[in-house]
CSV table of C-alpha atoms and ligand atoms in Angstrom, one decimal:
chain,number,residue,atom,x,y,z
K,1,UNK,CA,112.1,112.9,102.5
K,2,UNK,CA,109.8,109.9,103.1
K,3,UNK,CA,106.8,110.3,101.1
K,4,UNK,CA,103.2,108.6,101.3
K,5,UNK,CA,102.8,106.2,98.1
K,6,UNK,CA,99.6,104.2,97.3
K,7,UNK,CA,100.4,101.9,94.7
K,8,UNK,CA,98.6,99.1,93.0
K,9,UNK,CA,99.4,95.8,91.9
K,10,UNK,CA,97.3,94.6,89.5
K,11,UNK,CA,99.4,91.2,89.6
K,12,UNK,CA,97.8,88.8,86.6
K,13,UNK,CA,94.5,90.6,85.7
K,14,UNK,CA,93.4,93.2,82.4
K,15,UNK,CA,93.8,92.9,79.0
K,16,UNK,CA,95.6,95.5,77.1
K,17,UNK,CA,92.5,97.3,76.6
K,18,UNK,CA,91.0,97.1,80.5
K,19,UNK,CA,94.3,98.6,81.6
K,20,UNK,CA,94.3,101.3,79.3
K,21,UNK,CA,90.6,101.9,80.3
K,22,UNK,CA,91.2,102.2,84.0
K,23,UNK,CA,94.2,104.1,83.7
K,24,UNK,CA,92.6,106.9,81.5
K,25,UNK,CA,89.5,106.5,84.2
K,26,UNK,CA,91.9,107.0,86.9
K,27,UNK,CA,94.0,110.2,85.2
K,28,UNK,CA,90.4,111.7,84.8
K,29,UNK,CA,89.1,110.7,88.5
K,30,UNK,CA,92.3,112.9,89.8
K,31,UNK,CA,92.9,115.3,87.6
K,32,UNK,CA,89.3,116.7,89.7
K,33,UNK,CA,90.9,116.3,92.8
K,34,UNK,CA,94.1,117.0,95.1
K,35,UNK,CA,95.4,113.6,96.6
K,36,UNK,CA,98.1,113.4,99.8
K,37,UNK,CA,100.0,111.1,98.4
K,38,UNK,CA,101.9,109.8,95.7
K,39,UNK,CA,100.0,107.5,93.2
K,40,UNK,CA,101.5,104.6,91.6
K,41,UNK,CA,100.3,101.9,89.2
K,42,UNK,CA,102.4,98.3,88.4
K,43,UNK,CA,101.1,96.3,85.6
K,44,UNK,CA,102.2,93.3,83.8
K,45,UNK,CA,104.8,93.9,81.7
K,46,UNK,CA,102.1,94.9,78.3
K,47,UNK,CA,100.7,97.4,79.4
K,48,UNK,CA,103.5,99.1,80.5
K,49,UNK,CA,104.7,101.1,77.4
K,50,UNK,CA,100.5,102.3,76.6
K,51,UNK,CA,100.0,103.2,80.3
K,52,UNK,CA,103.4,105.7,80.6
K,53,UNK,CA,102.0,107.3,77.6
K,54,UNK,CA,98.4,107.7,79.0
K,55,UNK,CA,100.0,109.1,82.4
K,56,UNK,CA,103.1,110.7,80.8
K,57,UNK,CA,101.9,114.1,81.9
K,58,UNK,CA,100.4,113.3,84.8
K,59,UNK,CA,101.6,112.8,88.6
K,60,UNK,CA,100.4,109.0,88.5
K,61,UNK,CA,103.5,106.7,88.8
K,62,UNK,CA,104.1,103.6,86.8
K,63,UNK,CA,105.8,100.7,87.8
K,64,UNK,CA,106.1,96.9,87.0
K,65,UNK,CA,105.3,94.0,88.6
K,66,UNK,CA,109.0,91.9,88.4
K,67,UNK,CA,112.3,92.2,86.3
K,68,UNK,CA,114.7,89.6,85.4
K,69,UNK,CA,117.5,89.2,87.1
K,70,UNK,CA,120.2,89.1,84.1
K,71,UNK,CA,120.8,92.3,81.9
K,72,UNK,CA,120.0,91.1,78.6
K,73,UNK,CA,120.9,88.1,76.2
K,74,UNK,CA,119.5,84.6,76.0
K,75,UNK,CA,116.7,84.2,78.7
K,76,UNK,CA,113.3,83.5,76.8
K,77,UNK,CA,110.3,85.1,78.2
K,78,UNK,CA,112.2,87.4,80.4
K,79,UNK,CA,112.2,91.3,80.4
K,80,UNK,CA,115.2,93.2,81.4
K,81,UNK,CA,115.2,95.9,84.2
K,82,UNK,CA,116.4,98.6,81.2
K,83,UNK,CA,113.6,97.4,79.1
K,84,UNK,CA,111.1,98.5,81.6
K,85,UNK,CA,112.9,101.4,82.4
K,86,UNK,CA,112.7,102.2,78.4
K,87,UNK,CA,108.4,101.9,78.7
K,88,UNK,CA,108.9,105.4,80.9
K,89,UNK,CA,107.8,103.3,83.9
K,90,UNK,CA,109.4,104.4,87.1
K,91,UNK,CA,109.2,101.6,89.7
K,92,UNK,CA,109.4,97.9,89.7
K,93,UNK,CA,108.1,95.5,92.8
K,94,UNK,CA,110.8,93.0,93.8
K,95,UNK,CA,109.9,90.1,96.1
K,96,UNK,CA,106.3,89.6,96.1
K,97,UNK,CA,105.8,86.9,98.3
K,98,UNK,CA,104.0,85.1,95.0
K,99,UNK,CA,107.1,85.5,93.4
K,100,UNK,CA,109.1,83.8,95.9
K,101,UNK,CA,106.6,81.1,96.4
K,102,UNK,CA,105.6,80.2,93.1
K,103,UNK,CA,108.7,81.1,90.9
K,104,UNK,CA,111.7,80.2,93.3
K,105,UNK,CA,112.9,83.5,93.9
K,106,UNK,CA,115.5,83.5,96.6
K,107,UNK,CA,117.3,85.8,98.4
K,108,UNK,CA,120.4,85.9,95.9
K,109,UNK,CA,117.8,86.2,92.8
K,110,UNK,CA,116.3,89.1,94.4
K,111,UNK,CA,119.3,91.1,94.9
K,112,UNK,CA,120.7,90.7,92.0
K,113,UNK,CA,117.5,92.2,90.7
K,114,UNK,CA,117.2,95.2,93.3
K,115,UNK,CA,120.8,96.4,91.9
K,116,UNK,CA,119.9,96.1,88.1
K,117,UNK,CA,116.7,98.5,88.8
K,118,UNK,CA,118.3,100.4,90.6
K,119,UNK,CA,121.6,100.4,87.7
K,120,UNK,CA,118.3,101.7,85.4
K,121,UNK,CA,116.9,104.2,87.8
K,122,UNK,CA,113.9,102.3,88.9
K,123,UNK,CA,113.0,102.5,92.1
K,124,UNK,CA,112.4,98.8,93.7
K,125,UNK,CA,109.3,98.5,95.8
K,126,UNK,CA,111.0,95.5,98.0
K,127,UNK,CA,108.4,93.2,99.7
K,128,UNK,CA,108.9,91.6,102.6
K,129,UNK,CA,106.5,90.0,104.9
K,130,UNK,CA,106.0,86.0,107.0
K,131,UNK,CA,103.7,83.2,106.1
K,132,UNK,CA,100.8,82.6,108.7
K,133,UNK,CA,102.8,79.8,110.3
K,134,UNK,CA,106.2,81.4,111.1
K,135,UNK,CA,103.2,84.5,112.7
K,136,UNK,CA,101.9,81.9,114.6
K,137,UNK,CA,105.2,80.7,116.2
K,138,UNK,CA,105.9,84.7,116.7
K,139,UNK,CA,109.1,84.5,114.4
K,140,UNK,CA,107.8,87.9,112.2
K,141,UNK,CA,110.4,89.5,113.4
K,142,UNK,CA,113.4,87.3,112.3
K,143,UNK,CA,111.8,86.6,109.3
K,144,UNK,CA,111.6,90.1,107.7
K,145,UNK,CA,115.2,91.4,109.2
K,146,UNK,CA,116.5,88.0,107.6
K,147,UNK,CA,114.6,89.3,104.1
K,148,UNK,CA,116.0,92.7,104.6
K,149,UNK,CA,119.5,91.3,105.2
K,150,UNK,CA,119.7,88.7,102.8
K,151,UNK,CA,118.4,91.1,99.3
K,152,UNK,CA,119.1,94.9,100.7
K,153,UNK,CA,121.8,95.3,103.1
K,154,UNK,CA,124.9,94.7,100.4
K,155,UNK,CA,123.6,97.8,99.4
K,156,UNK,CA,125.3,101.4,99.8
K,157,UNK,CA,123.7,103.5,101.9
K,158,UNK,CA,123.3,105.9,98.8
K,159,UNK,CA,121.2,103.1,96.7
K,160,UNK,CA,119.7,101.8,99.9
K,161,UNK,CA,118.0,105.1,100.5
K,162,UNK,CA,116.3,104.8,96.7
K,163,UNK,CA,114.2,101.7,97.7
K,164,UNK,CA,110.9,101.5,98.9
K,165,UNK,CA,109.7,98.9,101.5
K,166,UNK,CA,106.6,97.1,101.4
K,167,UNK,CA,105.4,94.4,104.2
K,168,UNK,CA,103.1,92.2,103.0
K,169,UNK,CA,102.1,89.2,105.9
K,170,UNK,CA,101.4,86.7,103.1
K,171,UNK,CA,98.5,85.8,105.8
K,172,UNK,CA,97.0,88.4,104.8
K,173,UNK,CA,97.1,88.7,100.9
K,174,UNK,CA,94.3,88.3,99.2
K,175,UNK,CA,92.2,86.5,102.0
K,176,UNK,CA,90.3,89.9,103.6
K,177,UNK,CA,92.2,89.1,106.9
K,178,UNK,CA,93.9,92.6,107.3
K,179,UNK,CA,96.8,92.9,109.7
K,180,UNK,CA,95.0,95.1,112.3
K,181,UNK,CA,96.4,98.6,112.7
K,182,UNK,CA,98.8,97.9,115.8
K,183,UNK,CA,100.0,94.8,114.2
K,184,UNK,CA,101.2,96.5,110.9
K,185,UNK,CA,102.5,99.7,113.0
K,186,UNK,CA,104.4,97.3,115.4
K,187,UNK,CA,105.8,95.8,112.0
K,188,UNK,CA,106.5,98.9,110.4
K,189,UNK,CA,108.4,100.5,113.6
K,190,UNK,CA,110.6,97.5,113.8
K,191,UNK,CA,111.5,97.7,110.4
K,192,UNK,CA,112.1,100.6,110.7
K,193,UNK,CA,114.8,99.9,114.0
K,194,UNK,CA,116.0,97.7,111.8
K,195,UNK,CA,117.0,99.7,108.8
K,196,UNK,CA,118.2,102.5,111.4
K,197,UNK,CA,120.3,100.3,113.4
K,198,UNK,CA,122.4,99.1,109.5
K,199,UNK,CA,121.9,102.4,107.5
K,200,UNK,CA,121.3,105.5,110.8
K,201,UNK,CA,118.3,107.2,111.7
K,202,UNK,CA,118.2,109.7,108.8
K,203,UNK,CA,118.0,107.0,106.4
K,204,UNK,CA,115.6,105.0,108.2
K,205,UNK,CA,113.2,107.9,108.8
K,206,UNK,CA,113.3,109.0,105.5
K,207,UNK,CA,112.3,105.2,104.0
K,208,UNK,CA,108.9,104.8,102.8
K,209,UNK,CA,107.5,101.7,104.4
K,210,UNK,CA,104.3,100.5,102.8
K,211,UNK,CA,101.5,98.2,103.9
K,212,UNK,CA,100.1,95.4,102.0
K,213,UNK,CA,97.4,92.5,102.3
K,214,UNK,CA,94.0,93.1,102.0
K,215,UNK,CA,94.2,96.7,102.3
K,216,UNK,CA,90.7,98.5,100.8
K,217,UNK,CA,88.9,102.0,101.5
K,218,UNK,CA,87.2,101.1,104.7
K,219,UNK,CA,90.2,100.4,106.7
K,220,UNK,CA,93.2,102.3,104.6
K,221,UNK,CA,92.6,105.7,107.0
K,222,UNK,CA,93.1,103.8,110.0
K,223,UNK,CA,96.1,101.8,108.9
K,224,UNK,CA,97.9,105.1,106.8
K,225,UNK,CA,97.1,106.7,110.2
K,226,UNK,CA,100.1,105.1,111.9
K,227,UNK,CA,103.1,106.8,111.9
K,228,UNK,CA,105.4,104.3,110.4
K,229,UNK,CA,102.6,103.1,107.7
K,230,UNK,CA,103.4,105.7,104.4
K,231,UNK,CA,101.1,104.1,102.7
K,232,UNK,CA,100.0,100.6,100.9
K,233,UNK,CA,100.8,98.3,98.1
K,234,UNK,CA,97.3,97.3,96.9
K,235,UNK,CA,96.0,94.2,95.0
K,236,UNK,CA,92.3,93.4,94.6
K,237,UNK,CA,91.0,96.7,95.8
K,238,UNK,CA,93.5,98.1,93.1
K,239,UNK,CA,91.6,96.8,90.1
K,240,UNK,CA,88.7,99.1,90.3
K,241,UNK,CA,89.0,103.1,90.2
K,242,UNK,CA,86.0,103.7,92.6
K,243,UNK,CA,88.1,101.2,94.7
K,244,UNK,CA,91.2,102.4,94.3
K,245,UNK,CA,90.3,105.6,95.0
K,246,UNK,CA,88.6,105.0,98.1
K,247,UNK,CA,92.2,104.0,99.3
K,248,UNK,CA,94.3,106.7,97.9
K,249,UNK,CA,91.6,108.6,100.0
K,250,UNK,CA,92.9,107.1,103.1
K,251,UNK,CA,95.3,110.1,102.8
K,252,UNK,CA,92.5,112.9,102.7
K,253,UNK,CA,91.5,113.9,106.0
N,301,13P,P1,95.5,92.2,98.2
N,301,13P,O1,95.4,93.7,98.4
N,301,13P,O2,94.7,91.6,97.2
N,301,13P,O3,95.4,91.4,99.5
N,301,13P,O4,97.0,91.9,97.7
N,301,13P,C1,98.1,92.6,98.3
N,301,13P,C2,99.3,92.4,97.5
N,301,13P,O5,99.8,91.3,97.3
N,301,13P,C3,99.8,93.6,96.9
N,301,13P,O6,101.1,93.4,96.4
């Protein structure tokens, strides 16, 4: 069944002790309250292991923020899909566009990194999503089917239907220029075509597809509204619970 995820990416902020703060915050702020979707939190790799203990009991999902791409041995400064897994956390973002841009991670990297979460039960939250210029010359489209090719579509069907998408226009990261609601909606429905026309209709229907870029509480309700949009991968406005909240509340009617 494709479910409705919020999830946060707190990419390179908090200290130890500011992520154990909001995340004990946050288990208190819904603990009072029913939410309509599923709540997730990715952290740098430190906080990890305190966090799943904070939220161990809880319906709050944790996740991390990147895995290496070799299962374990000599690679300094690198942490191993099964060492996340061993933190209790549950989900691992794979292909953040600032991962590709600023750490070389291509298309064969990222694969090989999908399968290893996915050998360690974690479920990848794949991101996929153009750069403002190949928008402007209207190649979106070939872009992310070339993304979802190129890291996904080795996949079995089976393991395929374990992954959750996320498009992310890097236009849109971080710069308060939103996709507007048609534009991520026309995204997410051809995504959507695209998965269906390589895995069926069952399996695309029942793939989560997220929204991310400057997503915040005034205008998560309009863009959850769409009916291919289940849901956003959230950066800035993921840092503060009040904020945070406000978008998980896009689900509330
Ligand atoms: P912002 O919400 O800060 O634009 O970041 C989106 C993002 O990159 C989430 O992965």
């Amino acid at each position: 069944m494709r479910k409705n995820i919020v999830a946060g990416n707190w990419k390179m902020n908090k200290t130890l002790q500011e992520g154990i703060e909001f995340v004990k915050e946050l288990k208190e702020v819904l603990a009072n309250d029913k939410t309509n979707c599923e709540v997730v939190v990715c952290t740098p790799f430190i906080h990890l292991a305190s966090v799943s203990t904070i939220l161990e009991v809880t319906n709050i999902g944790v996740g991390a923020e990147n895995c290496a791409n070799q299962v374990s041995g000599a690679y300094t400064g690198e942490v191993s899909a099964t060492m996340v897994a061993s933190t209790g956390a549950k989900y691992v973002i794979l292909g953040h566009s600032e991962r590709r841009a600023y750490y070389g991670e291509t298309a064969e990297i990222l694969k090989e990194k999908v399968e290893l979460a996915l050998a360690n039960d974690l479920t990848p939250i794949f991101c996929i999503g153009e750069v403002l210029e190949e928008r402007e010359a209207n190649k979106q489209n070939e872009v992310v089917s070339g993304q979802l090719a190129d890291s996904l579509f080795s996949l079995s069907a089976e393991d395929f239907s374990k992954v959750v998408l996320a498009y992310e226009p890097v236009w849109a990261i971080g710069t308060g220029k939103t996709a507007t609601s048609d534009q991520a909606q026309e995204m997410h429905a051809f995504i959507r075509s695209i998965v269906a026309e390589k895995y069926g209709k069952e399996i695309a229907d029942n793939t989560s597809i997220l929204y991310g870029g400057s997503c915040n509480p005034s205008n998560a309700k309009e863009l959850f509204s769409n009916p291919d949009v289940d849901g956003g991968l959230i950066g800035g406005a993921s840092l503060k619970v009040a904020d945070f909240k406000g978008v998980i509340n896009g689900f509330n009617s």
